[in-house]
Amino acid sequence: METIEEITKEILNCKKCDLYKTKTNYVPGSGNEHAEVVFVGEAPGREEDLKGEPFVGAAGKLLTEMLSKIGLRREDVFICNVLKCRPPNNRDPSPEEIEICGEYLKRQLDAIKPNMIVCLGRFATKFIFDLFGLEFSSISKVKGRIFEAQRWGKKIKIVPIYHPAAILYRPQLREEYEQQFRKIGELLSKKQPTLFDYI
Ligand code: URA
């Protein structure tokens, strides 16, 4: 089974689509390769492109703050995006880019085998839902709901929520967002039952 380090090395040399020509840095993802939860965003923005790290701009600050409210540091989780290079002027990822680059995300998930995947926004949710055979209608219909899927020999949770940038534009959603993070925190701290829980 390949490691996150091996996948990262490959991403840092990728020329599979044209985005490598306009990017400053590749943004493979960062955090803990043994994380229980993976947060998936859309694509690097300007700050991420400059630093080579995901979610380090304004939306990233909000994500980091939400994590700390539920007792998690960025190093405790794994954070990445569907695309590993910034689309020029932050335009939407194209279906071809998602198909090509999404292979790296699938391999990252196979390497980490998380118990939970939190999808940040519409593009991440659509990608993860397709991957797990779940039906995606719209982010506003599925956000905050807990979906389950069978993968890596266990039951995993898939949690779609708004992209943190959406909360910056619509601060009235913040309370609901914090509530969704609290739920994520509670689900994470719930350990799997063992035999001792039944006797
Ligand atoms: N938005 C994303 O979807 N990902 C990032 O890394 C930053 C902003």
Short mmCIF file of C-alpha atoms and ligand atoms in Angstrom, two decimals:
data_model
loop_
_atom_site.label_atom_id
_atom_site.label_comp_id
_atom_site.label_asym_id
_atom_site.label_seq_id
_atom_site.Cartn_x
_atom_site.Cartn_y
_atom_site.Cartn_z
CA MET A 1 0.00 0.00 0.00
CA GLU A 2 1.44 3.39 -0.97
CA THR A 3 2.09 6.16 1.54
CA ILE A 4 1.03 9.81 1.58
CA GLU A 5 4.70 10.70 1.07
CA GLU A 6 4.87 8.67 -2.15
CA ILE A 7 1.66 10.23 -3.48
CA THR A 8 2.91 13.72 -2.55
CA LYS A 9 6.14 13.16 -4.48
CA GLU A 10 4.14 12.24 -7.55
CA ILE A 11 1.83 15.27 -7.22
CA LEU A 12 4.87 17.56 -6.98
CA ASN A 13 5.90 16.44 -10.50
CA CYS A 14 2.44 16.28 -12.06
CA LYS A 15 1.88 17.52 -15.61
CA LYS A 16 -1.34 15.63 -16.28
CA CYS A 17 -3.37 18.77 -17.01
CA ASP A 18 -2.47 22.36 -17.91
CA LEU A 19 -2.91 23.82 -14.42
CA TYR A 20 0.73 23.12 -13.54
CA LYS A 21 1.71 25.81 -16.09
CA THR A 22 -0.11 28.63 -14.28
CA LYS A 23 0.34 27.55 -10.64
CA THR A 24 3.08 28.82 -8.31
CA ASN A 25 3.15 25.76 -6.05
CA TYR A 26 1.44 22.40 -6.00
CA VAL A 27 -0.82 22.00 -2.96
CA PRO A 28 -0.92 18.24 -2.27
CA GLY A 29 -2.48 18.43 1.21
CA SER A 30 -1.19 18.51 4.76
CA GLY A 31 -1.72 17.02 8.17
CA ASN A 32 -1.70 13.63 9.75
CA GLU A 33 -1.52 10.59 7.49
CA HIS A 34 -3.04 8.50 10.29
CA ALA A 35 -5.89 10.97 10.80
CA GLU A 36 -9.32 9.74 11.75
CA VAL A 37 -10.88 12.47 9.63
CA VAL A 38 -10.04 14.02 6.25
CA PHE A 39 -11.34 17.48 5.24
CA VAL A 40 -11.70 17.91 1.49
CA GLY A 41 -12.00 21.32 -0.20
CA GLU A 42 -12.28 22.37 -3.81
CA ALA A 43 -8.97 23.76 -5.06
CA PRO A 44 -6.15 25.99 -3.83
CA GLY A 45 -6.78 29.74 -3.89
CA ARG A 46 -4.22 32.54 -4.11
CA GLU A 47 -2.71 32.16 -0.62
CA GLU A 48 -2.56 28.38 -0.89
CA ASP A 49 -0.89 28.63 -4.30
CA LEU A 50 1.75 30.98 -2.85
CA LYS A 51 2.43 28.81 0.21
CA GLY A 52 1.91 25.29 -1.17
CA GLU A 53 -0.46 24.53 1.74
CA PRO A 54 -4.22 24.02 1.74
CA PHE A 55 -6.62 26.37 3.51
CA VAL A 56 -4.19 29.04 4.69
CA GLY A 57 -6.14 32.09 3.42
CA ALA A 58 -9.26 33.69 4.92
CA ALA A 59 -11.43 30.58 4.49
CA GLY A 60 -8.60 28.49 5.95
CA LYS A 61 -8.44 30.71 9.04
CA LEU A 62 -12.12 30.04 9.63
CA LEU A 63 -11.62 26.29 9.13
CA THR A 64 -8.70 26.30 11.59
CA GLU A 65 -10.83 28.22 14.11
CA MET A 66 -13.74 25.77 13.75
CA LEU A 67 -11.33 22.86 14.28
CA SER A 68 -9.89 24.42 17.42
CA LYS A 69 -13.41 24.92 18.83
CA ILE A 70 -13.82 21.13 18.80
CA GLY A 71 -10.36 20.51 20.21
CA LEU A 72 -8.60 19.64 16.97
CA ARG A 73 -5.39 21.08 15.59
CA ARG A 74 -4.64 21.05 11.88
CA GLU A 75 -1.93 18.43 12.60
CA ASP A 76 -4.56 16.06 14.03
CA VAL A 77 -6.51 15.87 10.78
CA PHE A 78 -5.67 15.66 7.07
CA ILE A 79 -6.68 18.63 4.89
CA CYS A 80 -6.62 18.57 1.11
CA ASN A 81 -8.53 19.52 -2.02
CA VAL A 82 -10.00 17.84 -5.07
CA LEU A 83 -7.55 19.82 -7.25
CA LYS A 84 -3.90 20.13 -6.27
CA CYS A 85 -3.19 23.21 -8.42
CA ARG A 86 -4.92 26.60 -8.38
CA PRO A 87 -7.24 27.26 -11.33
CA PRO A 88 -6.41 30.70 -12.80
CA ASN A 89 -8.39 33.48 -11.08
CA ASN A 90 -10.04 30.85 -8.86
CA ARG A 91 -12.36 29.77 -11.65
CA ASP A 92 -14.41 26.60 -11.07
CA PRO A 93 -12.55 23.32 -11.65
CA SER A 94 -13.43 21.77 -15.01
CA PRO A 95 -14.90 18.23 -15.19
CA GLU A 96 -11.67 17.04 -16.90
CA GLU A 97 -9.46 18.54 -14.17
CA ILE A 98 -11.63 16.91 -11.51
CA GLU A 99 -11.43 13.54 -13.23
CA ILE A 100 -7.65 13.67 -13.70
CA CYS A 101 -6.65 15.21 -10.37
CA GLY A 102 -9.33 13.38 -8.41
CA GLU A 103 -7.25 10.21 -8.83
CA TYR A 104 -4.74 11.65 -6.36
CA LEU A 105 -7.48 12.31 -3.83
CA LYS A 106 -8.75 8.74 -4.17
CA ARG A 107 -5.24 7.44 -3.56
CA GLN A 108 -4.77 9.76 -0.56
CA LEU A 109 -8.01 8.44 0.96
CA ASP A 110 -6.91 4.84 0.33
CA ALA A 111 -3.62 5.58 2.10
CA ILE A 112 -5.25 7.24 5.12
CA LYS A 113 -8.41 5.09 5.37
CA PRO A 114 -10.22 7.67 7.52
CA ASN A 115 -13.32 6.95 9.60
CA MET A 116 -14.85 10.22 8.44
CA ILE A 117 -14.63 12.45 5.37
CA VAL A 118 -15.86 16.02 5.72
CA CYS A 119 -16.69 17.54 2.33
CA LEU A 120 -16.31 21.33 2.24
CA GLY A 121 -18.69 22.73 -0.35
CA ARG A 122 -20.32 21.61 -3.55
CA PHE A 123 -17.35 20.36 -5.59
CA ALA A 124 -15.88 18.23 -2.82
CA THR A 125 -19.31 16.84 -1.94
CA LYS A 126 -20.15 15.92 -5.53
CA PHE A 127 -16.78 14.20 -5.96
CA ILE A 128 -17.00 12.21 -2.71
CA PHE A 129 -20.67 11.30 -3.24
CA ASP A 130 -19.87 9.97 -6.74
CA LEU A 131 -16.95 8.01 -5.32
CA PHE A 132 -19.12 6.35 -2.67
CA GLY A 133 -22.20 5.82 -4.84
CA LEU A 134 -24.30 8.38 -2.95
CA GLU A 135 -26.79 10.57 -4.75
CA PHE A 136 -25.88 14.25 -4.79
CA SER A 137 -28.65 16.78 -5.33
CA SER A 138 -27.39 20.12 -4.03
CA ILE A 139 -25.18 21.21 -1.16
CA SER A 140 -28.06 22.99 0.58
CA LYS A 141 -30.08 19.73 0.60
CA VAL A 142 -27.32 17.51 2.05
CA LYS A 143 -25.28 19.88 4.27
CA GLY A 144 -25.09 18.87 7.89
CA ARG A 145 -26.47 15.37 7.29
CA ILE A 146 -24.43 12.30 8.16
CA PHE A 147 -24.07 9.70 5.39
CA GLU A 148 -22.58 6.26 5.85
CA ALA A 149 -20.62 4.08 3.46
CA GLN A 150 -18.72 0.84 3.63
CA ARG A 151 -15.04 1.14 2.72
CA TRP A 152 -11.69 -0.27 3.82
CA GLY A 153 -13.46 -3.06 5.68
CA LYS A 154 -15.40 -0.67 7.95
CA LYS A 155 -18.32 1.70 8.08
CA ILE A 156 -17.26 5.28 7.47
CA LYS A 157 -19.09 8.59 7.81
CA ILE A 158 -19.37 11.20 5.09
CA VAL A 159 -20.33 14.66 6.26
CA PRO A 160 -21.00 17.39 3.68
CA ILE A 161 -21.00 20.95 4.98
CA TYR A 162 -20.75 24.40 3.39
CA HIS A 163 -17.38 25.61 2.20
CA PRO A 164 -15.91 27.95 4.87
CA ALA A 165 -15.76 30.74 2.23
CA ALA A 166 -19.58 30.58 2.08
CA ILE A 167 -19.72 31.44 5.80
CA LEU A 168 -17.47 34.45 5.23
CA TYR A 169 -19.93 35.73 2.63
CA ARG A 170 -22.99 34.83 4.69
CA PRO A 171 -22.13 35.32 8.39
CA GLN A 172 -25.74 34.51 9.32
CA LEU A 173 -24.81 30.85 8.62
CA ARG A 174 -22.06 30.83 11.22
CA GLU A 175 -24.12 29.55 14.14
CA GLU A 176 -25.36 26.60 12.07
CA TYR A 177 -21.78 25.97 10.90
CA GLU A 178 -20.46 25.88 14.47
CA GLN A 179 -23.24 23.44 15.36
CA GLN A 180 -22.18 21.18 12.47
CA PHE A 181 -18.60 21.20 13.71
CA ARG A 182 -19.79 20.31 17.22
CA LYS A 183 -21.60 17.34 15.73
CA ILE A 184 -18.43 16.30 13.88
CA GLY A 185 -16.50 16.53 17.17
CA GLU A 186 -19.06 14.37 18.97
CA LEU A 187 -19.08 11.72 16.26
CA LEU A 188 -15.29 11.58 16.29
CA SER A 189 -14.99 11.09 20.00
CA LYS A 190 -17.48 8.20 19.89
CA LYS A 191 -15.32 5.11 19.85
CA GLN A 192 -16.35 1.89 18.16
CA PRO A 193 -18.06 -0.46 20.67
CA THR A 194 -15.86 -3.30 21.84
CA LEU A 195 -16.85 -6.66 23.33
CA PHE A 196 -16.38 -5.13 26.79
CA ASP A 197 -19.22 -2.70 26.13
CA TYR A 198 -21.62 -5.65 25.87
CA ILE A 199 -20.60 -7.73 28.91
N1 URA B 1 -10.60 26.94 -0.87
C1 URA B 1 -10.47 25.61 -1.08
O1 URA B 1 -11.38 24.93 -1.53
N2 URA B 1 -9.31 25.05 -0.75
C2 URA B 1 -8.29 25.73 -0.24
O2 URA B 1 -7.26 25.13 0.02
C3 URA B 1 -8.47 27.11 -0.03
C4 URA B 1 -9.62 27.69 -0.34
#
